[in-house]
Short mmCIF file of C-alpha atoms and ligand atoms in Angstrom, two decimals:
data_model
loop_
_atom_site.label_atom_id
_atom_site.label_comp_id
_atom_site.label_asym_id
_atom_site.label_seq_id
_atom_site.Cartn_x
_atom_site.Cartn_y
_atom_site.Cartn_z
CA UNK A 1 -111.10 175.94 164.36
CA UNK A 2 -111.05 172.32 163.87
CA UNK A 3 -112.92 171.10 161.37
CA UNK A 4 -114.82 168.64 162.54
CA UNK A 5 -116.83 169.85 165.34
CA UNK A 6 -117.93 168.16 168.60
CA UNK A 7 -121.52 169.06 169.69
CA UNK A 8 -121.86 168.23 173.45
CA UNK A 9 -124.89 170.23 174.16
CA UNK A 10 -128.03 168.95 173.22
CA UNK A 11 -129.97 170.23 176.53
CA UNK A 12 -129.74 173.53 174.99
CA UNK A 13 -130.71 172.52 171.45
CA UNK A 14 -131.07 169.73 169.46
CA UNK A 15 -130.50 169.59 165.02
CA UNK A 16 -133.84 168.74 163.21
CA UNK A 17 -133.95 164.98 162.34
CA UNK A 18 -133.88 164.01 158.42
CA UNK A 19 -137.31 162.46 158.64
CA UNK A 20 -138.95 165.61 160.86
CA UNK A 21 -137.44 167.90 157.94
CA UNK A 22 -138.35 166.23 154.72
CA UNK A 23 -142.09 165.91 156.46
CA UNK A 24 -142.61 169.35 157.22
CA UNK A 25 -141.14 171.07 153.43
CA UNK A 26 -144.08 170.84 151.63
CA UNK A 27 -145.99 172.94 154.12
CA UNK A 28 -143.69 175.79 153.55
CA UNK A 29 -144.91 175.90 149.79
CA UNK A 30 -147.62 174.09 148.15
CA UNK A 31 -149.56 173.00 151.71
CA UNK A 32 -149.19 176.23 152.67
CA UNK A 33 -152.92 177.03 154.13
CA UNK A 34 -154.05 178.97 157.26
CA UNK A 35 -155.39 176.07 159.48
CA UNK A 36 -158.48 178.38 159.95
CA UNK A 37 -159.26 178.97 156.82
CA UNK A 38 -162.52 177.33 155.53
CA UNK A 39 -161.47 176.17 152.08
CA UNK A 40 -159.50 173.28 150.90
CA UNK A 41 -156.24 175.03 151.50
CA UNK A 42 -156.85 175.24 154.77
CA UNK A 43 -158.66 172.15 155.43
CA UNK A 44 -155.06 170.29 154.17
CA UNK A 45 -153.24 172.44 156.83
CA UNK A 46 -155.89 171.64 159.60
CA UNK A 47 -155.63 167.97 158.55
CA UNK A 48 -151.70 168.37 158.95
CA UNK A 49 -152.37 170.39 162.66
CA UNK A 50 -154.90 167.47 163.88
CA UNK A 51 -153.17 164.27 162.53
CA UNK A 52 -149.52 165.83 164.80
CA UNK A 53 -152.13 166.80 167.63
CA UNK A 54 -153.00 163.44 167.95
CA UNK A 55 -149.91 161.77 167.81
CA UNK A 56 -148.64 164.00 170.69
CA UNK A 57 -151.56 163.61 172.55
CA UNK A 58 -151.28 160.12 172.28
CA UNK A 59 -147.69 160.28 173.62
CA UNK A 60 -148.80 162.17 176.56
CA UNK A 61 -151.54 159.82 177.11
CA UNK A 62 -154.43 162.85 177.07
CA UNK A 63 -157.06 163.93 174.71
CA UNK A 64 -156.14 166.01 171.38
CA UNK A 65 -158.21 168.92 172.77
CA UNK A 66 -155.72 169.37 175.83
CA UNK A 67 -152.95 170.14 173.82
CA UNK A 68 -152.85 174.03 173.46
CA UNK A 69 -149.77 174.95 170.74
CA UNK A 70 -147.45 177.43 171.85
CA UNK A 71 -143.96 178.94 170.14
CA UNK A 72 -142.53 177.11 173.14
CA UNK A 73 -141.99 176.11 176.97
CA UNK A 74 -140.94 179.81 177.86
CA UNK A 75 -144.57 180.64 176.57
CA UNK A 76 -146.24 178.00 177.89
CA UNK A 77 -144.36 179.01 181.14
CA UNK A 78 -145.76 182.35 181.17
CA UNK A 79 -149.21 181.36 180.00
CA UNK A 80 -148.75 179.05 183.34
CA UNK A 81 -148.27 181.50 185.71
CA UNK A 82 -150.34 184.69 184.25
CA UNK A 83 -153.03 182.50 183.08
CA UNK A 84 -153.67 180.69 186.54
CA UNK A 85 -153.76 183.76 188.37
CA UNK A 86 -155.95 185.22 185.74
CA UNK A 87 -158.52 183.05 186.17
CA UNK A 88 -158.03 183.04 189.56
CA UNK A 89 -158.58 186.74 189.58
CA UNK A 90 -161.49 186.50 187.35
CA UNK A 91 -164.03 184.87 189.87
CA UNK A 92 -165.85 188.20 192.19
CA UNK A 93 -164.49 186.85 195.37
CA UNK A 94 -161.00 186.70 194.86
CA UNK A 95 -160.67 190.18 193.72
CA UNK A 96 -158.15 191.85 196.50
CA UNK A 97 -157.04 188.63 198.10
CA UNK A 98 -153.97 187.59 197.38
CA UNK A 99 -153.35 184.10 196.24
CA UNK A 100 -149.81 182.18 196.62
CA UNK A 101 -147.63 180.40 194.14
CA UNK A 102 -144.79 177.93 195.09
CA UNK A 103 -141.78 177.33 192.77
CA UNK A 104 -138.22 176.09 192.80
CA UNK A 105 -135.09 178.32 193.57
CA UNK A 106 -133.68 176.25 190.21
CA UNK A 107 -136.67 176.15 188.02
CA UNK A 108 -135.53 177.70 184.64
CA UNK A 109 -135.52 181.87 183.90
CA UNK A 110 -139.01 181.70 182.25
CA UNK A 111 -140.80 180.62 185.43
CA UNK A 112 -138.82 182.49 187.82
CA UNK A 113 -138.90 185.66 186.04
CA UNK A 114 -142.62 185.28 185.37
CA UNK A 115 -142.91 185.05 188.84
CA UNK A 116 -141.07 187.67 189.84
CA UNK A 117 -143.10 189.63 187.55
CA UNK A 118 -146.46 189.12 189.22
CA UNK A 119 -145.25 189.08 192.59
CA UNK A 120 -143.54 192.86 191.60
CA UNK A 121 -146.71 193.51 190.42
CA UNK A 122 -148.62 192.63 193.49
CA UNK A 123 -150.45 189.75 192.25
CA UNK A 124 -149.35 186.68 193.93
CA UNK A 125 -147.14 185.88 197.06
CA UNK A 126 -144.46 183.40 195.96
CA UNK A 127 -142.72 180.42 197.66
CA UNK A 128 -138.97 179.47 196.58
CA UNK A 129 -138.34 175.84 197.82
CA UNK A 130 -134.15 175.01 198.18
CA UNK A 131 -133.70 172.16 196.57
CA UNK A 132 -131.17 169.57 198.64
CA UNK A 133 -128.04 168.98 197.74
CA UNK A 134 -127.94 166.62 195.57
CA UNK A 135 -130.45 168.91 193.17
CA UNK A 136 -133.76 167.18 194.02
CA UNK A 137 -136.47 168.98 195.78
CA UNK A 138 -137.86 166.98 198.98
CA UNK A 139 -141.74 166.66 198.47
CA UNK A 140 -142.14 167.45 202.32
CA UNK A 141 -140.96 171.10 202.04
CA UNK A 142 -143.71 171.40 199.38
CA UNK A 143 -145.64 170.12 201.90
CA UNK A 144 -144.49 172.76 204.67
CA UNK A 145 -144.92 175.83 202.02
CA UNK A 146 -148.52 174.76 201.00
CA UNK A 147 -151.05 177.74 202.55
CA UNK A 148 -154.90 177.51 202.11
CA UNK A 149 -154.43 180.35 199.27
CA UNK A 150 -151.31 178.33 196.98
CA UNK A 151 -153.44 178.58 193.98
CA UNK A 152 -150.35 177.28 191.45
CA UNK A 153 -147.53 174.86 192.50
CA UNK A 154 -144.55 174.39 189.89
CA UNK A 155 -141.82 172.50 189.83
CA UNK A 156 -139.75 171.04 186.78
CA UNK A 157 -139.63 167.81 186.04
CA UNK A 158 -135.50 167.33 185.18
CA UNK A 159 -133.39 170.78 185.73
CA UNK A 160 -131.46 171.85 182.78
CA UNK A 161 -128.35 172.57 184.29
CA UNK A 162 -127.34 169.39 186.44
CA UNK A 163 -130.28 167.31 185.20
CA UNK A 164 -131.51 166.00 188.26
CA UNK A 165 -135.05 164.31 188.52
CA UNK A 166 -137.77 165.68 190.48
CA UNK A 167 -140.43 163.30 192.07
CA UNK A 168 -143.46 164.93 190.40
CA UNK A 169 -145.82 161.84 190.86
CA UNK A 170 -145.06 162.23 194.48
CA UNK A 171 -145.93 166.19 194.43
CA UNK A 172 -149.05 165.73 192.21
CA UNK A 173 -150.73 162.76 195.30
CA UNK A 174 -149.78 165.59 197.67
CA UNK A 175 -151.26 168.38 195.70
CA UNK A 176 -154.31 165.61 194.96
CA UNK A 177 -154.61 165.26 198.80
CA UNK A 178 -154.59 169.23 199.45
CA UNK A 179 -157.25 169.41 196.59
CA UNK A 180 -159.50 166.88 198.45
CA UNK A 181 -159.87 169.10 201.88
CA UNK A 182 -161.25 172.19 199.81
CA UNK A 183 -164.59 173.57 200.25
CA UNK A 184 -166.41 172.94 196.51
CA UNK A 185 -166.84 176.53 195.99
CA UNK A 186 -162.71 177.35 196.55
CA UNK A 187 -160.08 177.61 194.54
CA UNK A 188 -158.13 174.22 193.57
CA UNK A 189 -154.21 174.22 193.60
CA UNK A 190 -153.06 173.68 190.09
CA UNK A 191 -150.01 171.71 189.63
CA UNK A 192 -147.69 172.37 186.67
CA UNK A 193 -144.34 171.31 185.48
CA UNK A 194 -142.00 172.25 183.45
CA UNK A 195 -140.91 168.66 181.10
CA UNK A 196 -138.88 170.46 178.74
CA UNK A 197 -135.54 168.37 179.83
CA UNK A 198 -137.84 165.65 180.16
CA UNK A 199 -139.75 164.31 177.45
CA UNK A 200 -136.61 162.44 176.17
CA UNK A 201 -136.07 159.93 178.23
CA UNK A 202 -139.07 159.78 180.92
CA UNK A 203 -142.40 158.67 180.97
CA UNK A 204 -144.50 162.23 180.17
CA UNK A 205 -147.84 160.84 180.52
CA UNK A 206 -150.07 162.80 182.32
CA UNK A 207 -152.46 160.51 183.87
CA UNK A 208 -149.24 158.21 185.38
CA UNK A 209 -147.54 161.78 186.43
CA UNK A 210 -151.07 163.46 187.70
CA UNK A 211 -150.16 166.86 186.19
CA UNK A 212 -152.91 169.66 185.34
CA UNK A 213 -150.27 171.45 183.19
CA UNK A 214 -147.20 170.40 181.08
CA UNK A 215 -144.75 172.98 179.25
CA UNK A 216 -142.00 171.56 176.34
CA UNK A 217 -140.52 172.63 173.35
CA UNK A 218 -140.04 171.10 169.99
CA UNK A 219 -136.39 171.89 169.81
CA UNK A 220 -135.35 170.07 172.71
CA UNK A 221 -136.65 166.76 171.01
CA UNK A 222 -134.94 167.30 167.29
CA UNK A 223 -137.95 169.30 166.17
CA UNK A 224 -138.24 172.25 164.82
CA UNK A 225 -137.89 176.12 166.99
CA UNK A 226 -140.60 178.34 167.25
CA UNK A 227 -142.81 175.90 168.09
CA UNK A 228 -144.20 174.13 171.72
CA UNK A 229 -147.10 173.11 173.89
CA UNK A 230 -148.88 173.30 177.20
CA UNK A 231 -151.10 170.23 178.31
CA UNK A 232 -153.73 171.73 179.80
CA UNK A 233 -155.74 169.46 181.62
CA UNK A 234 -159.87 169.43 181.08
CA UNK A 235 -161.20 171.95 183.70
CA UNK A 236 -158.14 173.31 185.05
CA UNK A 237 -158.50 176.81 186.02
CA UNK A 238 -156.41 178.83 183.42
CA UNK A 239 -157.04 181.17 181.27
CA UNK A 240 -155.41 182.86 178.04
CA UNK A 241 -153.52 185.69 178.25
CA UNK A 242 -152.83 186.71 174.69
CA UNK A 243 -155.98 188.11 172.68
CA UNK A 244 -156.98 187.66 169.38
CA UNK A 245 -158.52 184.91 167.36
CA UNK A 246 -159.99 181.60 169.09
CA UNK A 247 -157.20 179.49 168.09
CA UNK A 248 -156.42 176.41 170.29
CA UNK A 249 -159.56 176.13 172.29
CA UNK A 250 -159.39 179.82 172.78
CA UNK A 251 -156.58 179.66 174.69
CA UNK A 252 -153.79 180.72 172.43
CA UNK A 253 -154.82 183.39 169.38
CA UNK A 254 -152.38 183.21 166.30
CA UNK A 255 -151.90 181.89 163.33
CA UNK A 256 -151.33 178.19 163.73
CA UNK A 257 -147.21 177.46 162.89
CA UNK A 258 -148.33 174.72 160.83
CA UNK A 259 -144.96 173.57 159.38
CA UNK A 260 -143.71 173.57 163.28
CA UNK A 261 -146.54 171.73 164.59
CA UNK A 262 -145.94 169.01 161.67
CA UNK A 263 -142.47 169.02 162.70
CA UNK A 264 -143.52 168.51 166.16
CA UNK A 265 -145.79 165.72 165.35
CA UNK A 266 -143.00 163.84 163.70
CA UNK A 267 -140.50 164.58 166.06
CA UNK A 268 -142.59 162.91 168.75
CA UNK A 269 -143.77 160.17 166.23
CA UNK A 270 -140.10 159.62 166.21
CA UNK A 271 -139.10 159.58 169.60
CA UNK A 272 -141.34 157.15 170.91
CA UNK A 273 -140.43 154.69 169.12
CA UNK A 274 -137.10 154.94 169.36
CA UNK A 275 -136.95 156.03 173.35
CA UNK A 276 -135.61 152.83 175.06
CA UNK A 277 -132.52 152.24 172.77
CA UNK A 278 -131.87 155.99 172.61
CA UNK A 279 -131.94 156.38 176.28
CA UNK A 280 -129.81 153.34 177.14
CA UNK A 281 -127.19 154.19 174.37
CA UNK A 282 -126.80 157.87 175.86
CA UNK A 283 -126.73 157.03 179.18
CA UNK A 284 -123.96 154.11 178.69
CA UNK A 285 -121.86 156.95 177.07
CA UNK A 286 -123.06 159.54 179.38
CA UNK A 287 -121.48 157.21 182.27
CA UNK A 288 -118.39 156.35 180.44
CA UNK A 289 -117.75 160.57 180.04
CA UNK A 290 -118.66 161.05 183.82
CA UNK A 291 -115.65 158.16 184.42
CA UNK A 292 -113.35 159.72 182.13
CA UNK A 293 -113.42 163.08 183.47
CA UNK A 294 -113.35 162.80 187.16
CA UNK A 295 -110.84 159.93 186.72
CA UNK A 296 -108.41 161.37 184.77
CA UNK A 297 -109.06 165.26 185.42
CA UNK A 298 -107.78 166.75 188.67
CA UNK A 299 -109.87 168.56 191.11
CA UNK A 300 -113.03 167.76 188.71
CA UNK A 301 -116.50 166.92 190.65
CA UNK A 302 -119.95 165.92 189.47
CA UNK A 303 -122.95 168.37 190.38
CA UNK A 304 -125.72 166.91 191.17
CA UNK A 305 -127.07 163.26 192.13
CA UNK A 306 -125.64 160.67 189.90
CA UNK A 307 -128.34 158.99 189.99
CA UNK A 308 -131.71 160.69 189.88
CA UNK A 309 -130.50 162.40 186.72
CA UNK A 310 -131.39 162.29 183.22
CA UNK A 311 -129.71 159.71 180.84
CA UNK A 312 -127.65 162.47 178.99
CA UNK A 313 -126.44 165.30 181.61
CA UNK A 314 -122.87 165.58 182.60
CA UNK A 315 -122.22 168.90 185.05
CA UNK A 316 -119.15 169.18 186.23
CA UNK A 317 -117.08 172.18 188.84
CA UNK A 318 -113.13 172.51 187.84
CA UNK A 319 -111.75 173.84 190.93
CA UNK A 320 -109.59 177.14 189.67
CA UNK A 321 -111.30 177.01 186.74
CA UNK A 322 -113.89 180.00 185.62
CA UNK A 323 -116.57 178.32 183.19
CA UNK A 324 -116.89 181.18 180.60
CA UNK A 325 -113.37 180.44 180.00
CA UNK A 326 -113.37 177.01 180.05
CA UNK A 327 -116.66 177.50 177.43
CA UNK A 328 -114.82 179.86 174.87
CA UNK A 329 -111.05 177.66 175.18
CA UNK A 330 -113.09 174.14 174.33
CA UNK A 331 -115.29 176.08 171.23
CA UNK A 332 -111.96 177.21 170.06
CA UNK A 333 -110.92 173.54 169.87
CA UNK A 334 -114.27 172.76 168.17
CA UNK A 335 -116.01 171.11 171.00
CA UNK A 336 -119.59 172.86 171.69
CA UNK A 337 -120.53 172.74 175.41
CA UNK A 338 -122.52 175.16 177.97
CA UNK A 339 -121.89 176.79 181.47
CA UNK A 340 -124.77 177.94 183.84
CA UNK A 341 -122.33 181.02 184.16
CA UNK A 342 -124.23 183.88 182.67
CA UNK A 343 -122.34 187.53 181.58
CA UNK A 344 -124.79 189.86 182.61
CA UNK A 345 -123.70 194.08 182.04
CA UNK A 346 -120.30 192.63 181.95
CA UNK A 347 -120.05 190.59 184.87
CA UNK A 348 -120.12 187.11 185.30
CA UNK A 349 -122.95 185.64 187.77
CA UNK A 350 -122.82 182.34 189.24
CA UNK A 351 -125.02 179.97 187.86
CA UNK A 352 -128.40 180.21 190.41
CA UNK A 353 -128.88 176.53 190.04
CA UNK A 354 -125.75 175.44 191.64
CA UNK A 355 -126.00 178.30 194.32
CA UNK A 356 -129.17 176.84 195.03
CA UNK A 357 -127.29 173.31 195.45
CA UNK A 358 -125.06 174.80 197.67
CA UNK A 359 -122.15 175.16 195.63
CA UNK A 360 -119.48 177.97 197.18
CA UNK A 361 -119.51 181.18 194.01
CA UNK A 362 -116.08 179.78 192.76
CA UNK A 363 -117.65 176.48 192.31
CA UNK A 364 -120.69 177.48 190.59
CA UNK A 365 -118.50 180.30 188.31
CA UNK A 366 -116.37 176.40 187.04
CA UNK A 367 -119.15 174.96 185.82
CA UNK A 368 -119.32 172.83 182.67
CA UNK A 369 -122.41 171.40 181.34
CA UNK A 370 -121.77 168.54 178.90
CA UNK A 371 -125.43 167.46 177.38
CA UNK A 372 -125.54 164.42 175.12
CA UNK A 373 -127.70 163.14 172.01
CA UNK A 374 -128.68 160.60 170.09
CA UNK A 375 -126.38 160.98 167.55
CA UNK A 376 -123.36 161.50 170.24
CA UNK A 377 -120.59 158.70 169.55
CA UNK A 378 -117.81 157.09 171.80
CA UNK A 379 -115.02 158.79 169.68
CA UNK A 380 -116.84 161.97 170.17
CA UNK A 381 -116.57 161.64 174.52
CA UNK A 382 -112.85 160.60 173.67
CA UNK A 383 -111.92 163.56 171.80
CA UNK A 384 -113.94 165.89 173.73
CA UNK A 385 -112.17 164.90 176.96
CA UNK A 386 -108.85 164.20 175.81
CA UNK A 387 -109.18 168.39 174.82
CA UNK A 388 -110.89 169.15 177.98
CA UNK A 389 -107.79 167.90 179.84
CA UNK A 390 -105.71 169.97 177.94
CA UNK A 391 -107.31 173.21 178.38
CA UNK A 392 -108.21 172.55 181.48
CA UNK A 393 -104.46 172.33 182.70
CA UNK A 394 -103.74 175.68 180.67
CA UNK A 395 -105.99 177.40 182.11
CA UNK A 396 -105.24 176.51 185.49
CA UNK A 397 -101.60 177.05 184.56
CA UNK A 398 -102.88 181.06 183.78
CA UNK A 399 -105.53 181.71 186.31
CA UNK A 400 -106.02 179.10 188.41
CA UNK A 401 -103.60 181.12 191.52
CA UNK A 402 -105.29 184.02 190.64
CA UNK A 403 -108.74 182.97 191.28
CA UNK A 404 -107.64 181.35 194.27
CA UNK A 405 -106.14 184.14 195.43
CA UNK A 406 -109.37 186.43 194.58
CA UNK A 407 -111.61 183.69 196.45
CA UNK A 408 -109.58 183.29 199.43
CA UNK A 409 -110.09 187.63 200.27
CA UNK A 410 -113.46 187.19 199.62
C1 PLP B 1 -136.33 173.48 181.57
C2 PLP B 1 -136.54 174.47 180.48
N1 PLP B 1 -137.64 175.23 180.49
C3 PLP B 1 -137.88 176.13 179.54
C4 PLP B 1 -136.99 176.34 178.52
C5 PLP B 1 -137.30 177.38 177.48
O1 PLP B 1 -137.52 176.79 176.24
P1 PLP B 1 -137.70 177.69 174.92
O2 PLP B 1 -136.51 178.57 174.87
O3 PLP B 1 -137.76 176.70 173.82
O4 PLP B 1 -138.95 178.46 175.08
C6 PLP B 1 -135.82 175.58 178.47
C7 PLP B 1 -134.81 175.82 177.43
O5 PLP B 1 -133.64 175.58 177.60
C8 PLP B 1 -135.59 174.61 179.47
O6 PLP B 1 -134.49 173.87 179.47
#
């Protein structure tokens, strides 16, 4: 292993800034307080909880109280789909009538598996819209899956795979409009989405999207793990799904993660001030990898739209190339990247994203995703793609017949 190592895959994680750190320490020790506690320990740890509740909320341009902490977006996700139906269930006349949910095919695991769960379990009818090809949903087939009973409508805001951008303004006026024909008395569609990929590099606030619920993670924005939110907006029709004490407007018991949530705080603190030079920066280098690869790799192509995409996502297909392969060759050269390729009981799946795009299995199987940062360099995208081409003709020098052969009987 090289020793100086190339990360290239900050959509899956990022490292905790410096600053973030060093502010959240001295909650791990002396600050260390239960925020619900009534005495001065835990009147410094409240103090810690409200001052980073307010700086997100400012970021998201809502009130303090609509930020509900979570461990993160695969929580908030859940809390999404069980806790809409939940309340939806919890009003007399909806008991026995089904409501409907609509969704992406590409949303991430944690909504589609949540709603797989509650359609298994006979709770809610759900719609999976195909995105188009080039990885953006079209607001009209929304349109053509809404039914009277769509109770929740969720759709992400940038996919994590090929990190195209989804028009969510554009879905909330449409969800607005559907709102405005109900009877007083009837259940309002709630629309949610899923920012995680987002909050980076795109304007998150609520009120400019017209969201009722947000999900992100900490992690994804060089805070700390453990640690995320939903916006919920005032009088949206959700309800908590994990008892216990009346933590975050009652709608998430636990112990508050105080050190997270102070890492959080900062993290956003951070981030917004910094957004426009970070975002240019990446995306300048983000476009100079895009030109390196398909210009000087054979057979290479870009998944997704280049340009409704976020400022830091490279995907790429390899043709005769298997991803998990391509993965495990480029970590062995010290260069840290990701494939939507998942080994599941032994075999490898396609990634569902790109299947969803329309990619043929052998294209989806050669995936690489390549996810910037702010602390990415130009040497970095040199180095990183002056190995890529080498492996990249190895492996094709080993397999690449063989998988040709294997996809041409199939
Ligand atoms: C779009 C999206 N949603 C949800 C998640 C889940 O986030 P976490 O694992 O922090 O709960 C991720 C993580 O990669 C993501 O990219």
């Amino acid at each position: 292993m090289p020793n100086k190592k190339i990360y290239l895959d900050y959509a899956a994680t990022t490292p905790v800034d410096k600053e973030v750190l060093g502010e959240m320490l001295p909650y791990f020790s002396e600050k260390f307080g239960n925020a619900m506690s009534i005495h001065s320990f835990g009147q410094e740890a409240l103090q810690a909880v409200d001052s980073a509740r307010g700086k997100i909320a400012d970021f998201f341009g809502c009130a303090p109280t609509e930020i509900v902490f979570t461990s993160g977006a695969t929580e908030s996700n859940n809390l999404t789909v069980k806790g809409v139906l939940k309340s939806y269930y919890s009003k007399a006349e909806n008991r026995g009538k089904k409501p409907h949910i609509i969704t992406s095919e590409f949303e991430h695991h944690c909504i589609l598996d949540s709603c797989k769960a509650v359609e298994k379990d006979g709770l809610a009818d759900v719609s999976y819209i195909k995105p188009g090809k080039d990885g953006v949903v079209k607001v009209s087939e929304i349109a053509k899956a809404i039914r009277p009973n769509t109770v929740l409508i969720s759709i992400m805001y940038v996919n994590n795979e090929i990190g195209t951008v989804q028009p969510i303004g554009k879905i909330a006026k449409l969800v607005k409009k559907t709102n405005k024909n109900k009877m007083e008395n009837e259940f309002k569609t709630v629309f949610h989405t899923d920012a995680t990929q987002a909050v980076n590099y795109f304007d998150c606030d609520v009120e400019r999207l017209g969201v009722d619920l947000l999900s992100m993670s900490a992690h994804k924005v060089y805070g700390p793990k453990g640690i995320g939110m939903l916006y919920v907006r005032k009088g949206t029709a959700i309800r908590k799904i994990q008892d216990g004490g009346d933590q975050e407007y009652k709608m998430r018991a636990g112990t508050h993660n105080v050190t997270g949530i102070v890492g959080f705080g900062k993290a956003i603190e951070i981030l917004k001030k910094n957004m426009p030079d970070n975002t240019k920066k990446i995306q300048d280098l983000r476009d100079y990898l895009i030109g390196k690869v398909l210009g000087e790799i054979p057979n290479a192509r870009l998944n997704g739209s280049k340009i409704r995409r976020s400022p830091n996502n490279a995907n790429f297909s390899f043709r005769d190339i298997e991803g998990e392969g391509l993965l495990l060759s480029l970590d062995m050269e010290g260069i840290a990247c990701s494939t939507g390729s998942a080994c599941s009981s032994g075999a490898l799946s396609p990634s569902h994203v790109l299947l969803s795009i329309g990619l043929k299995a052998e294209q989806a199987h050669g995936s690489l995703r390549m996810t910037l940062g702010k602390y990415t360099t130009k040497n970095e995208i040199d180095l990183a793609v002056k190995k890529l081409k080498i492996v990249a003709e190895r492996l094709r020098k080993i397999s690449g017949s063989v998988l040709a052969d294997y996809y041409s009987k199939k």
